[in-house]
């Protein structure tokens, strides 16, 4: 395996690793924010504190996942829209090229006949 196929596999692996690391950072951030949230609540027992931190972290990660899914859906939608526009532009360019060629051919034919 060499060339573009190998590079595509390497890019895919790099994207997977990057995504994993970003998600782990998001988890660490959510856990840190949960600890900061429960910090001032000194009257909580250890079990209550852990439960609140767990729920806060789970909620934060669920919101982050929903945001990422919404962003991914929007990216896919934009990609489809831009691909459609690109195809339309290509069709117009081909049509214009064919029209110019047909016009030139008609002009040359007319000049040869006269």
mmCIF file with all atom_site columns, C-alpha atoms in Angstrom:
data_model
loop_
_atom_site.group_PDB
_atom_site.id
_atom_site.type_symbol
_atom_site.label_atom_id
_atom_site.label_alt_id
_atom_site.label_comp_id
_atom_site.label_asym_id
_atom_site.label_entity_id
_atom_site.label_seq_id
_atom_site.pdbx_PDB_ins_code
_atom_site.Cartn_x
_atom_site.Cartn_y
_atom_site.Cartn_z
_atom_site.occupancy
_atom_site.B_iso_or_equiv
_atom_site.pdbx_formal_charge
_atom_site.auth_seq_id
_atom_site.auth_comp_id
_atom_site.auth_asym_id
_atom_site.auth_atom_id
_atom_site.pdbx_PDB_model_num
ATOM 1   C CA . UNK A 1 1   ? 0.000   0.000  0.000   1.00 0.00 ? 1   UNK A CA 1
ATOM 2   C CA . UNK A 1 2   ? 1.504   3.335  -1.012  1.00 0.00 ? 2   UNK A CA 1
ATOM 3   C CA . UNK A 1 3   ? 0.691   6.802  -2.224  1.00 0.00 ? 3   UNK A CA 1
ATOM 4   C CA . UNK A 1 4   ? -2.701  8.408  -1.730  1.00 0.00 ? 4   UNK A CA 1
ATOM 5   C CA . UNK A 1 5   ? -4.350  5.277  -0.284  1.00 0.00 ? 5   UNK A CA 1
ATOM 6   C CA . UNK A 1 6   ? -1.771  5.046  2.471   1.00 0.00 ? 6   UNK A CA 1
ATOM 7   C CA . UNK A 1 7   ? -1.943  8.766  3.164   1.00 0.00 ? 7   UNK A CA 1
ATOM 8   C CA . UNK A 1 8   ? -5.757  8.537  3.377   1.00 0.00 ? 8   UNK A CA 1
ATOM 9   C CA . UNK A 1 9   ? -5.441  5.792  5.990   1.00 0.00 ? 9   UNK A CA 1
ATOM 10  C CA . UNK A 1 10  ? -2.898  7.882  7.894   1.00 0.00 ? 10  UNK A CA 1
ATOM 11  C CA . UNK A 1 11  ? -5.175  10.914 7.762   1.00 0.00 ? 11  UNK A CA 1
ATOM 12  C CA . UNK A 1 12  ? -8.095  8.839  9.020   1.00 0.00 ? 12  UNK A CA 1
ATOM 13  C CA . UNK A 1 13  ? -5.998  7.516  11.909  1.00 0.00 ? 13  UNK A CA 1
ATOM 14  C CA . UNK A 1 14  ? -4.793  11.032 12.748  1.00 0.00 ? 14  UNK A CA 1
ATOM 15  C CA . UNK A 1 15  ? -8.404  12.254 12.746  1.00 0.00 ? 15  UNK A CA 1
ATOM 16  C CA . UNK A 1 16  ? -9.435  9.390  15.046  1.00 0.00 ? 16  UNK A CA 1
ATOM 17  C CA . UNK A 1 17  ? -6.603  10.130 17.473  1.00 0.00 ? 17  UNK A CA 1
ATOM 18  C CA . UNK A 1 18  ? -7.348  13.854 17.405  1.00 0.00 ? 18  UNK A CA 1
ATOM 19  C CA . UNK A 1 19  ? -11.040 13.206 18.058  1.00 0.00 ? 19  UNK A CA 1
ATOM 20  C CA . UNK A 1 20  ? -10.219 10.866 20.925  1.00 0.00 ? 20  UNK A CA 1
ATOM 21  C CA . UNK A 1 21  ? -7.849  13.381 22.520  1.00 0.00 ? 21  UNK A CA 1
ATOM 22  C CA . UNK A 1 22  ? -10.335 16.220 22.124  1.00 0.00 ? 22  UNK A CA 1
ATOM 23  C CA . UNK A 1 23  ? -13.080 14.144 23.735  1.00 0.00 ? 23  UNK A CA 1
ATOM 24  C CA . UNK A 1 24  ? -10.791 13.161 26.621  1.00 0.00 ? 24  UNK A CA 1
ATOM 25  C CA . UNK A 1 25  ? -9.989  16.851 27.134  1.00 0.00 ? 25  UNK A CA 1
ATOM 26  C CA . UNK A 1 26  ? -13.730 17.586 27.150  1.00 0.00 ? 26  UNK A CA 1
ATOM 27  C CA . UNK A 1 27  ? -14.257 14.883 29.785  1.00 0.00 ? 27  UNK A CA 1
ATOM 28  C CA . UNK A 1 28  ? -11.470 16.299 31.951  1.00 0.00 ? 28  UNK A CA 1
ATOM 29  C CA . UNK A 1 29  ? -12.929 19.798 31.586  1.00 0.00 ? 29  UNK A CA 1
ATOM 30  C CA . UNK A 1 30  ? -16.422 18.593 32.554  1.00 0.00 ? 30  UNK A CA 1
ATOM 31  C CA . UNK A 1 31  ? -15.055 16.780 35.594  1.00 0.00 ? 31  UNK A CA 1
ATOM 32  C CA . UNK A 1 32  ? -13.080 19.860 36.639  1.00 0.00 ? 32  UNK A CA 1
ATOM 33  C CA . UNK A 1 33  ? -16.145 22.093 36.279  1.00 0.00 ? 33  UNK A CA 1
ATOM 34  C CA . UNK A 1 34  ? -18.184 19.594 38.312  1.00 0.00 ? 34  UNK A CA 1
ATOM 35  C CA . UNK A 1 35  ? -15.597 19.708 41.116  1.00 0.00 ? 35  UNK A CA 1
ATOM 36  C CA . UNK A 1 36  ? -15.624 23.514 40.997  1.00 0.00 ? 36  UNK A CA 1
ATOM 37  C CA . UNK A 1 37  ? -19.433 23.461 41.150  1.00 0.00 ? 37  UNK A CA 1
ATOM 38  C CA . UNK A 1 38  ? -19.550 21.272 44.258  1.00 0.00 ? 38  UNK A CA 1
ATOM 39  C CA . UNK A 1 39  ? -16.550 22.908 45.938  1.00 0.00 ? 39  UNK A CA 1
ATOM 40  C CA . UNK A 1 40  ? -18.473 25.684 47.711  1.00 0.00 ? 40  UNK A CA 1
ATOM 41  C CA . UNK A 1 41  ? -21.159 23.250 48.865  1.00 0.00 ? 41  UNK A CA 1
ATOM 42  C CA . UNK A 1 42  ? -19.314 22.210 52.015  1.00 0.00 ? 42  UNK A CA 1
ATOM 43  C CA . UNK A 1 43  ? -22.403 20.694 53.659  1.00 0.00 ? 43  UNK A CA 1
ATOM 44  C CA . UNK A 1 44  ? -22.549 17.836 51.098  1.00 0.00 ? 44  UNK A CA 1
ATOM 45  C CA . UNK A 1 45  ? -21.495 14.383 52.175  1.00 0.00 ? 45  UNK A CA 1
ATOM 46  C CA . UNK A 1 46  ? -18.848 12.634 50.121  1.00 0.00 ? 46  UNK A CA 1
ATOM 47  C CA . UNK A 1 47  ? -21.453 10.400 48.468  1.00 0.00 ? 47  UNK A CA 1
ATOM 48  C CA . UNK A 1 48  ? -23.684 13.370 47.648  1.00 0.00 ? 48  UNK A CA 1
ATOM 49  C CA . UNK A 1 49  ? -20.730 15.310 46.248  1.00 0.00 ? 49  UNK A CA 1
ATOM 50  C CA . UNK A 1 50  ? -19.708 12.384 44.049  1.00 0.00 ? 50  UNK A CA 1
ATOM 51  C CA . UNK A 1 51  ? -23.290 11.908 42.833  1.00 0.00 ? 51  UNK A CA 1
ATOM 52  C CA . UNK A 1 52  ? -23.673 15.593 41.933  1.00 0.00 ? 52  UNK A CA 1
ATOM 53  C CA . UNK A 1 53  ? -20.279 15.624 40.213  1.00 0.00 ? 53  UNK A CA 1
ATOM 54  C CA . UNK A 1 54  ? -21.198 12.492 38.286  1.00 0.00 ? 54  UNK A CA 1
ATOM 55  C CA . UNK A 1 55  ? -24.550 13.944 37.155  1.00 0.00 ? 55  UNK A CA 1
ATOM 56  C CA . UNK A 1 56  ? -23.017 17.322 36.308  1.00 0.00 ? 56  UNK A CA 1
ATOM 57  C CA . UNK A 1 57  ? -20.311 15.628 34.229  1.00 0.00 ? 57  UNK A CA 1
ATOM 58  C CA . UNK A 1 58  ? -22.829 13.361 32.480  1.00 0.00 ? 58  UNK A CA 1
ATOM 59  C CA . UNK A 1 59  ? -25.074 16.326 31.653  1.00 0.00 ? 59  UNK A CA 1
ATOM 60  C CA . UNK A 1 60  ? -22.161 18.380 30.387  1.00 0.00 ? 60  UNK A CA 1
ATOM 61  C CA . UNK A 1 61  ? -20.953 15.542 28.155  1.00 0.00 ? 61  UNK A CA 1
ATOM 62  C CA . UNK A 1 62  ? -24.467 14.898 26.840  1.00 0.00 ? 62  UNK A CA 1
ATOM 63  C CA . UNK A 1 63  ? -24.738 18.564 25.879  1.00 0.00 ? 63  UNK A CA 1
ATOM 64  C CA . UNK A 1 64  ? -21.307 18.464 24.245  1.00 0.00 ? 64  UNK A CA 1
ATOM 65  C CA . UNK A 1 65  ? -22.276 15.355 22.260  1.00 0.00 ? 65  UNK A CA 1
ATOM 66  C CA . UNK A 1 66  ? -25.520 16.990 21.114  1.00 0.00 ? 66  UNK A CA 1
ATOM 67  C CA . UNK A 1 67  ? -23.588 20.078 20.041  1.00 0.00 ? 67  UNK A CA 1
ATOM 68  C CA . UNK A 1 68  ? -21.093 17.967 18.092  1.00 0.00 ? 68  UNK A CA 1
ATOM 69  C CA . UNK A 1 69  ? -23.872 15.994 16.403  1.00 0.00 ? 69  UNK A CA 1
ATOM 70  C CA . UNK A 1 70  ? -25.642 19.225 15.433  1.00 0.00 ? 70  UNK A CA 1
ATOM 71  C CA . UNK A 1 71  ? -22.384 20.649 14.045  1.00 0.00 ? 71  UNK A CA 1
ATOM 72  C CA . UNK A 1 72  ? -21.668 17.444 12.124  1.00 0.00 ? 72  UNK A CA 1
ATOM 73  C CA . UNK A 1 73  ? -25.167 17.466 10.622  1.00 0.00 ? 73  UNK A CA 1
ATOM 74  C CA . UNK A 1 74  ? -24.741 21.103 9.592   1.00 0.00 ? 74  UNK A CA 1
ATOM 75  C CA . UNK A 1 75  ? -21.348 20.315 8.025   1.00 0.00 ? 75  UNK A CA 1
ATOM 76  C CA . UNK A 1 76  ? -22.887 17.470 6.026   1.00 0.00 ? 76  UNK A CA 1
ATOM 77  C CA . UNK A 1 77  ? -25.729 19.741 4.933   1.00 0.00 ? 77  UNK A CA 1
ATOM 78  C CA . UNK A 1 78  ? -23.328 22.479 3.816   1.00 0.00 ? 78  UNK A CA 1
ATOM 79  C CA . UNK A 1 79  ? -21.150 19.960 2.000   1.00 0.00 ? 79  UNK A CA 1
ATOM 80  C CA . UNK A 1 80  ? -24.148 18.635 0.073   1.00 0.00 ? 80  UNK A CA 1
ATOM 81  C CA . UNK A 1 81  ? -25.257 22.177 -0.764  1.00 0.00 ? 81  UNK A CA 1
ATOM 82  C CA . UNK A 1 82  ? -21.808 23.194 -2.002  1.00 0.00 ? 82  UNK A CA 1
ATOM 83  C CA . UNK A 1 83  ? -21.413 19.984 -4.009  1.00 0.00 ? 83  UNK A CA 1
ATOM 84  C CA . UNK A 1 84  ? -24.752 20.698 -5.684  1.00 0.00 ? 84  UNK A CA 1
ATOM 85  C CA . UNK A 1 85  ? -23.667 24.266 -6.484  1.00 0.00 ? 85  UNK A CA 1
ATOM 86  C CA . UNK A 1 86  ? -20.331 23.021 -7.833  1.00 0.00 ? 86  UNK A CA 1
ATOM 87  C CA . UNK A 1 87  ? -22.050 20.505 -10.105 1.00 0.00 ? 87  UNK A CA 1
ATOM 88  C CA . UNK A 1 88  ? -24.385 23.229 -11.358 1.00 0.00 ? 88  UNK A CA 1
ATOM 89  C CA . UNK A 1 89  ? -21.412 25.496 -12.060 1.00 0.00 ? 89  UNK A CA 1
ATOM 90  C CA . UNK A 1 90  ? -19.658 22.690 -13.945 1.00 0.00 ? 90  UNK A CA 1
ATOM 91  C CA . UNK A 1 91  ? -22.771 22.105 -16.058 1.00 0.00 ? 91  UNK A CA 1
ATOM 92  C CA . UNK A 1 92  ? -22.958 25.807 -16.893 1.00 0.00 ? 92  UNK A CA 1
ATOM 93  C CA . UNK A 1 93  ? -19.270 25.920 -17.846 1.00 0.00 ? 93  UNK A CA 1
ATOM 94  C CA . UNK A 1 94  ? -19.626 22.878 -20.107 1.00 0.00 ? 94  UNK A CA 1
ATOM 95  C CA . UNK A 1 95  ? -22.760 24.334 -21.703 1.00 0.00 ? 95  UNK A CA 1
ATOM 96  C CA . UNK A 1 96  ? -21.024 27.671 -22.300 1.00 0.00 ? 96  UNK A CA 1
ATOM 97  C CA . UNK A 1 97  ? -17.967 25.942 -23.764 1.00 0.00 ? 97  UNK A CA 1
ATOM 98  C CA . UNK A 1 98  ? -20.144 23.862 -26.093 1.00 0.00 ? 98  UNK A CA 1
ATOM 99  C CA . UNK A 1 99  ? -22.107 26.965 -27.137 1.00 0.00 ? 99  UNK A CA 1
ATOM 100 C CA . UNK A 1 100 ? -18.890 28.863 -27.918 1.00 0.00 ? 100 UNK A CA 1
ATOM 101 C CA . UNK A 1 101 ? -17.512 25.897 -29.875 1.00 0.00 ? 101 UNK A CA 1
ATOM 102 C CA . UNK A 1 102 ? -20.772 25.530 -31.798 1.00 0.00 ? 102 UNK A CA 1
ATOM 103 C CA . UNK A 1 103 ? -20.766 29.257 -32.555 1.00 0.00 ? 103 UNK A CA 1
ATOM 104 C CA . UNK A 1 104 ? -17.159 29.150 -33.750 1.00 0.00 ? 104 UNK A CA 1
ATOM 105 C CA . UNK A 1 105 ? -17.894 26.091 -35.890 1.00 0.00 ? 105 UNK A CA 1
ATOM 106 C CA . UNK A 1 106 ? -20.936 27.807 -37.417 1.00 0.00 ? 106 UNK A CA 1
ATOM 107 C CA . UNK A 1 107 ? -18.887 30.949 -38.097 1.00 0.00 ? 107 UNK A CA 1
ATOM 108 C CA . UNK A 1 108 ? -16.058 29.003 -39.721 1.00 0.00 ? 108 UNK A CA 1
ATOM 109 C CA . UNK A 1 109 ? -18.538 27.013 -41.812 1.00 0.00 ? 109 UNK A CA 1
ATOM 110 C CA . UNK A 1 110 ? -20.278 30.200 -42.889 1.00 0.00 ? 110 UNK A CA 1
ATOM 111 C CA . UNK A 1 111 ? -16.974 31.827 -43.858 1.00 0.00 ? 111 UNK A CA 1
ATOM 112 C CA . UNK A 1 112 ? -15.933 28.749 -45.850 1.00 0.00 ? 112 UNK A CA 1
ATOM 113 C CA . UNK A 1 113 ? -19.235 28.689 -47.706 1.00 0.00 ? 113 UNK A CA 1
ATOM 114 C CA . UNK A 1 114 ? -19.057 32.359 -48.646 1.00 0.00 ? 114 UNK A CA 1
#
